[in-house]
mmCIF file of N, CA, C and O in Angstrom:
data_model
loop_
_atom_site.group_PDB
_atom_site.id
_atom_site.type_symbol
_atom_site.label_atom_id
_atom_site.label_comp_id
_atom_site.label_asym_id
_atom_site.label_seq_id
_atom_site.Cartn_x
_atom_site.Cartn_y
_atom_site.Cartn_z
ATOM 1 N N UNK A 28 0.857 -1.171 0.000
ATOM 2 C CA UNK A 28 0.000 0.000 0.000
ATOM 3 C C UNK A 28 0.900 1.230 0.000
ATOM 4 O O UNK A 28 1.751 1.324 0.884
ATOM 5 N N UNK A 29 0.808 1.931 -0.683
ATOM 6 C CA UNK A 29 1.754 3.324 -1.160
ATOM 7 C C UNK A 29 1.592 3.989 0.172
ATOM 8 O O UNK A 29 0.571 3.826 0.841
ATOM 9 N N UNK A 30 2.576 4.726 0.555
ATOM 10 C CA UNK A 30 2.645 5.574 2.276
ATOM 11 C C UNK A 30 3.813 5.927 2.445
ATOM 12 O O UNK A 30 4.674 5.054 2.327
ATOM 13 N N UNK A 31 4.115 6.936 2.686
ATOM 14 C CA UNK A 31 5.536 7.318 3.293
ATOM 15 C C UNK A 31 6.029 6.760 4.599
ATOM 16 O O UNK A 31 6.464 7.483 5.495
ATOM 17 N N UNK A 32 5.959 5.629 4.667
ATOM 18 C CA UNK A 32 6.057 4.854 6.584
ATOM 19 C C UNK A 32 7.362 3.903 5.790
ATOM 20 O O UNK A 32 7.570 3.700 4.594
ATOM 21 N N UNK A 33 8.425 3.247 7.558
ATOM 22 C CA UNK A 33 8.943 2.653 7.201
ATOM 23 C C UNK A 33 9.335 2.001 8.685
ATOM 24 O O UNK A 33 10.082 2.558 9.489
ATOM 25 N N UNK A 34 8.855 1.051 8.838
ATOM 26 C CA UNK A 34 9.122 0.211 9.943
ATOM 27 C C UNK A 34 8.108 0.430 11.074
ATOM 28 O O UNK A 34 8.281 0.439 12.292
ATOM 29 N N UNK A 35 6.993 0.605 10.331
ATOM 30 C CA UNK A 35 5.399 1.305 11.306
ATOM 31 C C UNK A 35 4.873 -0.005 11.536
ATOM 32 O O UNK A 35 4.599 -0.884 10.719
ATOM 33 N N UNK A 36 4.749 0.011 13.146
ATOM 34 C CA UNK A 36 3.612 -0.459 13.691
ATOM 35 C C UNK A 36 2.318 -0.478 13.250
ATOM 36 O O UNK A 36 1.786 0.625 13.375
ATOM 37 N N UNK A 37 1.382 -1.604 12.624
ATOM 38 C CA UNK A 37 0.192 -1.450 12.810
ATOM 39 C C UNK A 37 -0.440 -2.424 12.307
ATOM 40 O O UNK A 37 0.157 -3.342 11.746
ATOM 41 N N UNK A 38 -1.680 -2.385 12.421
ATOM 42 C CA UNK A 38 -2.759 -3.557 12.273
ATOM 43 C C UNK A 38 -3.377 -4.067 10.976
ATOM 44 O O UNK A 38 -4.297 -3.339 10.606
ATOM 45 N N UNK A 39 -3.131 -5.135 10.158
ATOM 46 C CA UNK A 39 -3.408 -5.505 9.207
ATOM 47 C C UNK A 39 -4.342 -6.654 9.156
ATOM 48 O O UNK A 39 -4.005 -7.837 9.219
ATOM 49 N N UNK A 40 -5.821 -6.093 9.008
ATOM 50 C CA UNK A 40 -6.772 -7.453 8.865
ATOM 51 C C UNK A 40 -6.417 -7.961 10.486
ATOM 52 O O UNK A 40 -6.030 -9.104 10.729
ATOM 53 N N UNK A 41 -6.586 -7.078 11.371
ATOM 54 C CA UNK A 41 -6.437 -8.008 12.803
ATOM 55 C C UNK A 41 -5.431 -8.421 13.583
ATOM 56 O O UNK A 41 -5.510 -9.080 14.619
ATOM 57 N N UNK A 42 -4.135 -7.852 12.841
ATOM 58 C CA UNK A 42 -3.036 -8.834 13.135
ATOM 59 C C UNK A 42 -1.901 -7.341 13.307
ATOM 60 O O UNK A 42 -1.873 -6.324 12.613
ATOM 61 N N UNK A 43 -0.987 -7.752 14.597
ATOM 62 C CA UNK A 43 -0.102 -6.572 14.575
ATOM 63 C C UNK A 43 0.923 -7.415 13.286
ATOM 64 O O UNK A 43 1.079 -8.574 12.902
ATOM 65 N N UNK A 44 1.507 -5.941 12.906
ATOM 66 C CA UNK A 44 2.576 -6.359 12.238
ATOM 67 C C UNK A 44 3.355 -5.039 11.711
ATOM 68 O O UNK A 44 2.762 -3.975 11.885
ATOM 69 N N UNK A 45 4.621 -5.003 11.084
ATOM 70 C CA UNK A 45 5.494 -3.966 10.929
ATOM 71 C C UNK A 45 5.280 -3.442 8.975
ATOM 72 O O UNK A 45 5.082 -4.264 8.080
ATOM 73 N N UNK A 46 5.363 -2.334 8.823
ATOM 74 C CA UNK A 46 4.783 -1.939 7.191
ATOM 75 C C UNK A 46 6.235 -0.663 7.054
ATOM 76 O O UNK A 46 6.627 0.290 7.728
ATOM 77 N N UNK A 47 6.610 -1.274 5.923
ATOM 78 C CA UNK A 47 7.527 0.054 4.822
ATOM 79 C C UNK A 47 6.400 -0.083 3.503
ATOM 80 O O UNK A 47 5.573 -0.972 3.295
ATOM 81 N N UNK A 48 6.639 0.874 2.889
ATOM 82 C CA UNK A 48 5.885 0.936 1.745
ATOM 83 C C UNK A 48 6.942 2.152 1.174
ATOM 84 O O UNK A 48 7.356 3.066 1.887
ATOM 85 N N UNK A 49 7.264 1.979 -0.164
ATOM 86 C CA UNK A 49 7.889 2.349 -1.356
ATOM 87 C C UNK A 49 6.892 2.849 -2.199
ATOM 88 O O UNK A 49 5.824 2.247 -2.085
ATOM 89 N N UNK A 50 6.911 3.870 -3.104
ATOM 90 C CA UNK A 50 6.188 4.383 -4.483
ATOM 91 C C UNK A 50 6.369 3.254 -5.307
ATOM 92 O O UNK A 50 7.425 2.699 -5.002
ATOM 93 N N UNK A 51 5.754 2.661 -6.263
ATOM 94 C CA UNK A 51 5.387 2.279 -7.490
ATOM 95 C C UNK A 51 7.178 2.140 -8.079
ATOM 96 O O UNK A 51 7.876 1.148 -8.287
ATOM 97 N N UNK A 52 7.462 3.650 -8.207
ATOM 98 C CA UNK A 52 8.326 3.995 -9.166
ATOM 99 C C UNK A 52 9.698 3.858 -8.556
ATOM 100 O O UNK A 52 10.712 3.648 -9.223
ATOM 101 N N UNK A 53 9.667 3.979 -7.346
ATOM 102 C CA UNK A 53 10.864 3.492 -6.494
ATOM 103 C C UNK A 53 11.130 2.188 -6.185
ATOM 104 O O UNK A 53 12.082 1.982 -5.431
ATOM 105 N N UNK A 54 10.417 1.139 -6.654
ATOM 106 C CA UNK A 54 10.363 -0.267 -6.419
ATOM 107 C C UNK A 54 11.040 -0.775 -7.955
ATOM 108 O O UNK A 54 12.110 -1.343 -8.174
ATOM 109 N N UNK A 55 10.117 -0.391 -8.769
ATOM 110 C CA UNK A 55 10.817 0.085 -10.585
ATOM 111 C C UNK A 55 12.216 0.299 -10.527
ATOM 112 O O UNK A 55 12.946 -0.379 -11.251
ATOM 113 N N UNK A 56 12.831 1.410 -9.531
ATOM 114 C CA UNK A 56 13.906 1.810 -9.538
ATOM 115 C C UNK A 56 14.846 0.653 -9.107
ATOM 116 O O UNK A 56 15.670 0.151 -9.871
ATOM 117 N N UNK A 57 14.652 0.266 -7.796
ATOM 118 C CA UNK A 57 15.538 -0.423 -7.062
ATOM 119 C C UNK A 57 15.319 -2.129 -8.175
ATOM 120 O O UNK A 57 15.764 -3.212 -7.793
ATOM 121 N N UNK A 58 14.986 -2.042 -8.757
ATOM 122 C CA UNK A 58 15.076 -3.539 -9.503
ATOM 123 C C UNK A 58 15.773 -3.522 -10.717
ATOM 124 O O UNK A 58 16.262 -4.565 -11.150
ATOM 125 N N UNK A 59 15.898 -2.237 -11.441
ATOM 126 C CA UNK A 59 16.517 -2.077 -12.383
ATOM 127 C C UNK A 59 18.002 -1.730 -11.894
ATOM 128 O O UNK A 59 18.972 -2.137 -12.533
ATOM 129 N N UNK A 60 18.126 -1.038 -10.849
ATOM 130 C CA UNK A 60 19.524 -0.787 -10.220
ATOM 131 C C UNK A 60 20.448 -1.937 -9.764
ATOM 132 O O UNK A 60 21.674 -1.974 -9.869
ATOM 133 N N UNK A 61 19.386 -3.143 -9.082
ATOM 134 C CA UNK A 61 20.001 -4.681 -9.349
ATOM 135 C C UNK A 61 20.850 -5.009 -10.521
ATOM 136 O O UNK A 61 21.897 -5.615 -10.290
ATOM 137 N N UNK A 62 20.520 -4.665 -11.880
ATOM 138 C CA UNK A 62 20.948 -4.980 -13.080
ATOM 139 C C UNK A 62 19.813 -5.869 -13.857
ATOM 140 O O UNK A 62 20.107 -6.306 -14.970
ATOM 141 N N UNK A 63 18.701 -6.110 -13.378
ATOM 142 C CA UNK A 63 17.798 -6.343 -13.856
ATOM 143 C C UNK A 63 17.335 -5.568 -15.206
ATOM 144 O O UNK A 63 17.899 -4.478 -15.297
ATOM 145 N N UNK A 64 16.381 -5.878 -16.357
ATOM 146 C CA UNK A 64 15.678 -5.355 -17.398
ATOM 147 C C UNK A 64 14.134 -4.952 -17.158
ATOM 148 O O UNK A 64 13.600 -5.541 -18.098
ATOM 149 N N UNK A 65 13.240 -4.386 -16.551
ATOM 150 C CA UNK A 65 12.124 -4.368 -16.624
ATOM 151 C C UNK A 65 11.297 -3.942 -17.682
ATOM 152 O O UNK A 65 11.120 -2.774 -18.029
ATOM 153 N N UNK A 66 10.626 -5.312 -18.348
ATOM 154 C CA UNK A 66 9.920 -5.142 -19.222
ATOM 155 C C UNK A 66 8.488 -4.655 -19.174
ATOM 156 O O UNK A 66 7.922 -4.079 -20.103
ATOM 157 N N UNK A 67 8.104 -4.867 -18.314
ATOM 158 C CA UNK A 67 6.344 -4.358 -18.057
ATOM 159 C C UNK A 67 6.338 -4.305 -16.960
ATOM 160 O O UNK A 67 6.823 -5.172 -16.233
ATOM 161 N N UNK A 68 5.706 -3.126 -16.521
ATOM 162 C CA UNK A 68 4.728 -2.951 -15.274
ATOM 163 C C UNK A 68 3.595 -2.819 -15.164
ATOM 164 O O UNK A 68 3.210 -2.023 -16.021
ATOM 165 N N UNK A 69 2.646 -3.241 -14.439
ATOM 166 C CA UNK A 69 1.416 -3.430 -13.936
ATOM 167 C C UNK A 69 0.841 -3.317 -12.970
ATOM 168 O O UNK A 69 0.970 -4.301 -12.242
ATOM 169 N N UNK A 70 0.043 -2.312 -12.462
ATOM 170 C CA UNK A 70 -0.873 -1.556 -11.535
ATOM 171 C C UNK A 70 -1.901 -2.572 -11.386
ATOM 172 O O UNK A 70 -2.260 -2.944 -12.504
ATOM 173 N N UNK A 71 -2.696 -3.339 -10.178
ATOM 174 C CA UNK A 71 -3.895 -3.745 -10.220
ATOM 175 C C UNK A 71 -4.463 -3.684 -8.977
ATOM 176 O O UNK A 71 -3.842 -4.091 -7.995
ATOM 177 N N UNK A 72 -5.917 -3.082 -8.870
ATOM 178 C CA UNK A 72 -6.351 -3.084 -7.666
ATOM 179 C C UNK A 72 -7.042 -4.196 -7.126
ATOM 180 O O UNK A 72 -8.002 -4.782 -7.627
ATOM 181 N N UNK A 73 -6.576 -4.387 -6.258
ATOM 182 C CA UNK A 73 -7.162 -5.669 -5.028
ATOM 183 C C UNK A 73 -7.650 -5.354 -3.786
ATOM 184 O O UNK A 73 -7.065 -4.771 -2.873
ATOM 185 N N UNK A 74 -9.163 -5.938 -3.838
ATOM 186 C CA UNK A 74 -9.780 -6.039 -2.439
ATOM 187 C C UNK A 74 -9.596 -7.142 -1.293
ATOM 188 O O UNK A 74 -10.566 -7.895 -1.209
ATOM 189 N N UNK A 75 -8.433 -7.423 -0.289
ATOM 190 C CA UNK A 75 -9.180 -8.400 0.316
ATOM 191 C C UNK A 75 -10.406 -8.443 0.874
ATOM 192 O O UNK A 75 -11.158 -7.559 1.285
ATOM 193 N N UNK A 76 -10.519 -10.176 0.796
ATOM 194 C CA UNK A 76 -11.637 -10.893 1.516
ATOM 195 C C UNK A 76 -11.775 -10.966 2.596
ATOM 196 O O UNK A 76 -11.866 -12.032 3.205
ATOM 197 N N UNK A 77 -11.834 -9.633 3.189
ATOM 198 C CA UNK A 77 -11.997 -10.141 4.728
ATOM 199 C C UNK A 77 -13.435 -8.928 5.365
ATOM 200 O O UNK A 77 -14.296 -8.480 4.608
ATOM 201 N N UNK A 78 -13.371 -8.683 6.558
ATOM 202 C CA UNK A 78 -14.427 -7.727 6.947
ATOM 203 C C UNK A 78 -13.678 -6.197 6.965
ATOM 204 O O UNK A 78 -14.223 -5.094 6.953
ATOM 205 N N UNK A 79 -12.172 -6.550 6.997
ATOM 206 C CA UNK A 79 -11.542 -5.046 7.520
ATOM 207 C C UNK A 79 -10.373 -4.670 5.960
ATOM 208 O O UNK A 79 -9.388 -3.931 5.957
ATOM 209 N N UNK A 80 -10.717 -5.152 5.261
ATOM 210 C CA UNK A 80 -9.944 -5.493 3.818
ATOM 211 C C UNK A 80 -10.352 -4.117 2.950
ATOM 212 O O UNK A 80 -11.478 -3.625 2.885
ATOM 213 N N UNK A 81 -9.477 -3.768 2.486
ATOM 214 C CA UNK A 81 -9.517 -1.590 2.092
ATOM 215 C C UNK A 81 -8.834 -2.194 0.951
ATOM 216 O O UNK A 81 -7.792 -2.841 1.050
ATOM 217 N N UNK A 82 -9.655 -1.884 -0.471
ATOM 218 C CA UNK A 82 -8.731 -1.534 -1.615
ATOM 219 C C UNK A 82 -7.780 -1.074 -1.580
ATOM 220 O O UNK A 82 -7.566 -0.005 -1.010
ATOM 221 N N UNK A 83 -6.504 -2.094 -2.486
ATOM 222 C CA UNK A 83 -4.957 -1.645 -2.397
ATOM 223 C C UNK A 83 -4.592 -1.989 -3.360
ATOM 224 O O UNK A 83 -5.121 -2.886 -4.016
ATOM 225 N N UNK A 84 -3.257 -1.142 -3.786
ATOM 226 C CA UNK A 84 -3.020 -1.539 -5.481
ATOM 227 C C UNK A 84 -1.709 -2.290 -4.871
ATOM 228 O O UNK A 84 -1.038 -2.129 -3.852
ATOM 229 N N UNK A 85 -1.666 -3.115 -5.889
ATOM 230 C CA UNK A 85 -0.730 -4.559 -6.100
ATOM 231 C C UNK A 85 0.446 -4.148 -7.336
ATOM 232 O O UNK A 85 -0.181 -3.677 -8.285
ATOM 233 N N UNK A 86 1.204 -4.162 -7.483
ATOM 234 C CA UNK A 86 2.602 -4.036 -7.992
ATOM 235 C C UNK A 86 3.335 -5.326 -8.723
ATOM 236 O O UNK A 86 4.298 -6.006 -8.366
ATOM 237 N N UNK A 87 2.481 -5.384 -9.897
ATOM 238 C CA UNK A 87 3.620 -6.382 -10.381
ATOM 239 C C UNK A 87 4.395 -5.926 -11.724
ATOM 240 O O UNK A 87 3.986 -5.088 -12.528
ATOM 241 N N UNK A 88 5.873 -6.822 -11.811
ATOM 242 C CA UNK A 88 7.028 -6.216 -12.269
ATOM 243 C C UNK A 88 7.307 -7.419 -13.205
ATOM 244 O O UNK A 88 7.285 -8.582 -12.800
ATOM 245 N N UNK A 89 7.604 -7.015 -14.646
ATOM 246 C CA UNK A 89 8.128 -8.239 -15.095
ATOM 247 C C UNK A 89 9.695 -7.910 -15.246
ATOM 248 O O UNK A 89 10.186 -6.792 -15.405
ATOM 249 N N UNK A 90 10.351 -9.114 -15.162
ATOM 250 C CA UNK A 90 11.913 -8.224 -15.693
ATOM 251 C C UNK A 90 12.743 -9.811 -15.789
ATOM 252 O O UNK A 90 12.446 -10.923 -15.352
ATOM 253 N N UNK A 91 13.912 -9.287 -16.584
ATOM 254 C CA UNK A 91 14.767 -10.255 -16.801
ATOM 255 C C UNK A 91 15.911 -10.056 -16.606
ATOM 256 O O UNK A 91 16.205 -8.861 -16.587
ATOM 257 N N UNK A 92 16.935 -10.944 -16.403
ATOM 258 C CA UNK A 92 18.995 -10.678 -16.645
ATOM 259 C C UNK A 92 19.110 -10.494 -18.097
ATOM 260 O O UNK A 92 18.847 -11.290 -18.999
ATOM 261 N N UNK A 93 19.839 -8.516 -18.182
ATOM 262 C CA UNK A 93 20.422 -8.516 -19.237
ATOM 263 C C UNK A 93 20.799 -9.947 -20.293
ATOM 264 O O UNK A 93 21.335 -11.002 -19.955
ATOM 265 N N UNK A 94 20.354 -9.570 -21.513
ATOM 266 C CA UNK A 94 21.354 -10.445 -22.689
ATOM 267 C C UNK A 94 23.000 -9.982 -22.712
ATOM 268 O O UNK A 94 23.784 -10.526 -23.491
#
């Protein structure tokens, strides 16, 4: 979930637990800086299934090792 937090306390679906969250484009960044290729990115929004479950966008990355 996109947020300027990084090592925050808090409650997910019921459950304590610890949250960093990165931009979109800074996650993009740090994978290509690996030496990775990223070929596509993809935005998709997801609801969990639960009672306390808040639309959140999902981050997926395609990428490969240089040729």
């Amino acid at each position: 979930v996109p947020a300027d937090v990084e090592d925050l306390a808090i409650e997910f679906m019921g459950q304590p637990v610890r949250a960093t969250s990165f931009a979109a484009e800074a996650v993009a960044d740090v994978v290509r800086a690996t030496g990775l290729t990223v070929e596509h990115e993809q935005v998709v929004e997801f609801t969990p299934d639960h009672p306390e479950g808040a639309t959140e966008p999902h981050l997926f990355l395609y990428g490969r090792l240089p040729m």
